[in-house]
Amino acid sequence: MSGTKICILDYSIGNNKSIQNAIKILGYDSIVSNVKSDIESADKLILPGVGSFKEALEFINKHNLDQYIKNFFNKKKPILGICLGMQILFESGEEGGAITKGLGILKGKIIKIPNKNNFIYPNIGWRKINFKKNIKNSFLTGITDKDLFYFVHSYFANTDNNKTDIIYSNIDEFEFPSIIIFKNLYATQFHPEKSSKSGLKLLENFLNL
């Protein structure tokens, strides 16, 4: 739709093209960029998924993208973090055997999914979401606990920040955050762009914020 400027942040890794295609299906145009002027002029910013926490942060810090993201957040403009794009928003991540400092907008750490019941990494496939409380937010319009979303990850957000709204998913009896909402920040551990109609609905909700 004309008038809405959507920037998919390019930090050298990610699934930019599939997100851009999903946005196009919904009738919007978007750009993939890490140019400061493109980010600053955007109405909405998307942090894509797929890749290594450490590599993503190295690129982001090297190109000062951390400040662009934080400035965007502080201006109260909507940000969507997808999978890795969600994880880098936290304080740190342990992927790769070393602790890497994250953006720190969200409180918590990214750690490996515990190896319970001979769990085989990564967590791949379709899972439901669990609403533990009634969360009223237009980002969730039309989304219920019957919707299925597509996950690909070996790490999860270890957080219990009571200032965030958290919706969970399960691997057997292990529970992990799958949607996090904090002020103007929206984040999903799953890939909405790969999650059929339910994922497109969630993306559409974000684009309509």
Short mmCIF file of C-alpha atoms in Angstrom, two decimals:
data_model
loop_
_atom_site.label_atom_id
_atom_site.label_comp_id
_atom_site.label_asym_id
_atom_site.label_seq_id
_atom_site.Cartn_x
_atom_site.Cartn_y
_atom_site.Cartn_z
CA MET A 1 0.00 0.00 0.00
CA SER A 2 1.27 3.47 -0.83
CA GLY A 3 2.24 5.76 2.01
CA THR A 4 3.68 3.10 4.33
CA LYS A 5 7.46 2.79 4.18
CA ILE A 6 8.68 -0.65 5.27
CA CYS A 7 12.38 -1.38 5.70
CA ILE A 8 13.72 -4.92 6.10
CA LEU A 9 17.07 -4.48 7.81
CA ASP A 10 19.96 -5.98 5.87
CA TYR A 11 22.63 -7.36 8.19
CA SER A 12 24.19 -9.63 5.57
CA ILE A 13 22.37 -12.77 6.75
CA GLY A 14 18.69 -13.58 6.94
CA ASN A 15 15.70 -14.47 4.83
CA ASN A 16 15.05 -11.05 3.36
CA LYS A 17 13.58 -12.23 0.08
CA SER A 18 10.91 -14.51 1.56
CA ILE A 19 9.79 -11.73 3.92
CA GLN A 20 9.68 -9.26 1.06
CA ASN A 21 7.61 -11.69 -1.03
CA ALA A 22 5.13 -12.19 1.83
CA ILE A 23 4.79 -8.43 2.23
CA LYS A 24 4.17 -8.09 -1.50
CA ILE A 25 1.37 -10.70 -1.31
CA LEU A 26 -0.27 -8.47 1.30
CA GLY A 27 -0.18 -5.52 -1.10
CA TYR A 28 2.74 -3.59 0.38
CA ASP A 29 6.10 -2.54 -1.01
CA SER A 30 9.28 -2.82 1.03
CA ILE A 31 13.00 -2.23 0.73
CA VAL A 32 15.95 -4.25 2.04
CA SER A 33 18.58 -1.84 3.32
CA ASN A 34 21.07 -0.95 6.04
CA VAL A 35 21.41 2.66 4.90
CA LYS A 36 20.73 5.12 7.72
CA SER A 37 18.46 7.39 5.66
CA ASP A 38 16.32 4.43 4.54
CA ILE A 39 15.90 3.24 8.12
CA GLU A 40 15.18 6.68 9.54
CA SER A 41 12.54 7.44 6.89
CA ALA A 42 10.76 4.10 7.31
CA ASP A 43 7.46 3.78 9.14
CA LYS A 44 8.11 0.16 10.12
CA LEU A 45 11.30 -1.85 10.56
CA ILE A 46 11.64 -5.64 10.23
CA LEU A 47 14.60 -7.59 11.63
CA PRO A 48 14.76 -10.85 9.64
CA GLY A 49 15.58 -14.34 10.86
CA VAL A 50 17.96 -17.19 9.91
CA GLY A 51 21.65 -17.17 10.78
CA SER A 52 24.04 -16.96 13.72
CA PHE A 53 23.52 -14.66 16.72
CA LYS A 54 27.26 -13.92 16.86
CA GLU A 55 27.64 -13.16 13.14
CA ALA A 56 24.55 -10.98 13.11
CA LEU A 57 25.74 -8.86 16.06
CA GLU A 58 29.24 -8.52 14.61
CA PHE A 59 27.80 -7.08 11.40
CA ILE A 60 25.28 -4.90 13.24
CA ASN A 61 27.91 -3.40 15.56
CA LYS A 62 30.48 -2.93 12.79
CA HIS A 63 28.01 -0.85 10.76
CA ASN A 64 26.44 0.98 13.73
CA LEU A 65 23.08 -0.61 13.00
CA ASP A 66 22.59 -1.12 16.74
CA GLN A 67 22.08 2.62 17.14
CA TYR A 68 19.71 2.78 14.16
CA ILE A 69 17.55 0.03 15.68
CA LYS A 70 17.55 1.60 19.14
CA ASN A 71 16.73 5.04 17.72
CA PHE A 72 13.84 3.53 15.75
CA PHE A 73 12.54 1.90 18.92
CA ASN A 74 12.93 5.08 20.96
CA LYS A 75 10.91 6.99 18.37
CA LYS A 76 8.08 4.54 19.14
CA LYS A 77 7.83 3.26 15.58
CA PRO A 78 6.84 -0.42 15.14
CA ILE A 79 9.62 -3.01 14.92
CA LEU A 80 9.12 -6.69 14.09
CA GLY A 81 11.85 -9.18 15.01
CA ILE A 82 11.61 -12.61 13.37
CA CYS A 83 13.43 -15.68 14.77
CA LEU A 84 17.08 -14.52 14.91
CA GLY A 85 15.71 -11.00 14.54
CA MET A 86 13.85 -11.57 17.80
CA GLN A 87 16.83 -13.11 19.58
CA ILE A 88 19.28 -10.26 18.88
CA LEU A 89 16.94 -7.91 20.77
CA PHE A 90 17.89 -9.59 24.06
CA GLU A 91 20.86 -8.90 26.33
CA SER A 92 23.07 -11.79 25.22
CA GLY A 93 23.27 -15.06 23.32
CA GLU A 94 25.39 -18.16 23.85
CA GLU A 95 25.34 -19.53 20.31
CA GLY A 96 28.75 -20.63 19.08
CA GLY A 97 30.09 -21.54 22.52
CA ALA A 98 30.76 -17.96 23.61
CA ILE A 99 28.60 -15.23 25.11
CA THR A 100 27.80 -12.45 22.64
CA LYS A 101 26.26 -9.19 23.76
CA GLY A 102 22.87 -8.46 22.20
CA LEU A 103 21.01 -5.20 21.66
CA GLY A 104 19.55 -5.29 25.17
CA ILE A 105 16.16 -3.81 24.32
CA LEU A 106 14.55 -6.90 25.85
CA LYS A 107 15.66 -8.38 29.18
CA GLY A 108 16.87 -11.97 29.10
CA LYS A 109 19.34 -14.32 27.46
CA ILE A 110 19.28 -16.54 24.39
CA ILE A 111 20.27 -20.05 25.41
CA LYS A 112 20.10 -23.52 23.90
CA ILE A 113 16.90 -25.52 24.11
CA PRO A 114 17.45 -28.16 26.84
CA ASN A 115 18.08 -31.68 25.63
CA LYS A 116 15.09 -33.38 27.21
CA ASN A 117 13.65 -36.68 26.01
CA ASN A 118 16.47 -37.06 23.45
CA PHE A 119 15.44 -33.86 21.67
CA ILE A 120 16.99 -33.61 18.21
CA TYR A 121 18.15 -30.10 17.23
CA PRO A 122 16.91 -27.90 15.75
CA ASN A 123 13.23 -27.50 16.58
CA ILE A 124 11.72 -27.69 13.10
CA GLY A 125 8.06 -27.79 12.26
CA TRP A 126 4.60 -26.49 13.01
CA ARG A 127 3.52 -25.67 16.55
CA LYS A 128 0.59 -23.97 18.23
CA ILE A 129 0.81 -20.97 20.52
CA ASN A 130 -0.50 -20.81 24.09
CA PHE A 131 -2.15 -17.72 25.53
CA LYS A 132 -1.58 -17.82 29.29
CA LYS A 133 -3.45 -14.58 29.77
CA ASN A 134 -5.77 -12.34 27.82
CA ILE A 135 -3.56 -10.00 25.77
CA LYS A 136 -5.38 -7.23 23.98
CA ASN A 137 -3.19 -5.99 21.15
CA SER A 138 -4.02 -5.32 17.52
CA PHE A 139 -0.91 -7.29 16.52
CA LEU A 140 -2.84 -10.41 17.58
CA THR A 141 -6.13 -9.62 15.83
CA GLY A 142 -7.66 -12.84 14.47
CA ILE A 143 -4.93 -15.04 16.01
CA THR A 144 -5.95 -17.88 18.32
CA ASP A 145 -4.38 -20.88 20.03
CA LYS A 146 -5.61 -23.00 17.11
CA ASP A 147 -3.25 -21.28 14.66
CA LEU A 148 -0.08 -23.11 13.65
CA PHE A 149 3.26 -21.42 12.99
CA TYR A 150 6.51 -22.68 11.48
CA PHE A 151 9.63 -22.87 13.69
CA VAL A 152 13.32 -23.47 12.88
CA HIS A 153 15.60 -22.84 15.87
CA SER A 154 17.93 -24.42 18.43
CA TYR A 155 17.98 -21.52 20.90
CA PHE A 156 15.23 -19.76 22.81
CA ALA A 157 14.66 -16.62 24.86
CA ASN A 158 15.11 -17.26 28.57
CA THR A 159 13.06 -14.37 29.97
CA ASP A 160 10.32 -13.75 32.48
CA ASN A 161 10.17 -9.96 32.26
CA ASN A 162 6.79 -8.91 33.62
CA LYS A 163 6.92 -5.75 31.51
CA THR A 164 6.44 -7.78 28.34
CA ASP A 165 3.48 -9.71 27.01
CA ILE A 166 4.60 -13.26 26.26
CA ILE A 167 2.82 -16.02 24.36
CA TYR A 168 4.35 -19.49 24.55
CA SER A 169 4.77 -22.67 22.53
CA ASN A 170 5.81 -26.15 23.62
CA ILE A 171 8.26 -28.88 22.72
CA ASP A 172 6.72 -31.80 24.60
CA GLU A 173 6.65 -30.45 28.19
CA PHE A 174 9.24 -27.73 27.59
CA GLU A 175 7.75 -24.26 27.21
CA PHE A 176 9.41 -21.33 25.44
CA PRO A 177 8.38 -17.81 24.31
CA SER A 178 7.09 -17.72 20.75
CA ILE A 179 5.61 -14.19 20.64
CA ILE A 180 6.83 -11.22 22.66
CA ILE A 181 5.27 -7.77 22.71
CA PHE A 182 7.01 -4.86 24.44
CA LYS A 183 5.77 -1.34 23.77
CA ASN A 184 6.25 -0.78 20.01
CA LEU A 185 8.35 -3.93 19.65
CA TYR A 186 6.84 -7.16 18.30
CA ALA A 187 8.84 -10.37 18.06
CA THR A 188 8.21 -13.95 16.98
CA GLN A 189 10.42 -17.02 17.42
CA PHE A 190 8.66 -18.59 14.43
CA HIS A 191 8.68 -17.43 10.83
CA PRO A 192 5.36 -15.73 9.94
CA GLU A 193 6.44 -15.45 6.31
CA LYS A 194 6.61 -19.28 6.18
CA SER A 195 3.49 -19.90 8.26
CA SER A 196 0.78 -19.93 5.61
CA LYS A 197 -2.44 -17.98 6.27
CA SER A 198 -1.84 -17.58 10.01
CA GLY A 199 1.58 -16.08 9.42
CA LEU A 200 0.32 -13.75 6.71
CA LYS A 201 -2.43 -12.58 9.05
CA LEU A 202 0.13 -11.74 11.73
CA LEU A 203 2.30 -9.89 9.21
CA GLU A 204 -0.74 -8.00 7.98
CA ASN A 205 -1.57 -7.02 11.56
CA PHE A 206 1.95 -5.63 11.98
CA LEU A 207 1.78 -3.70 8.72
CA ASN A 208 -1.54 -2.20 9.78
CA LEU A 209 -0.29 -0.98 13.17
#
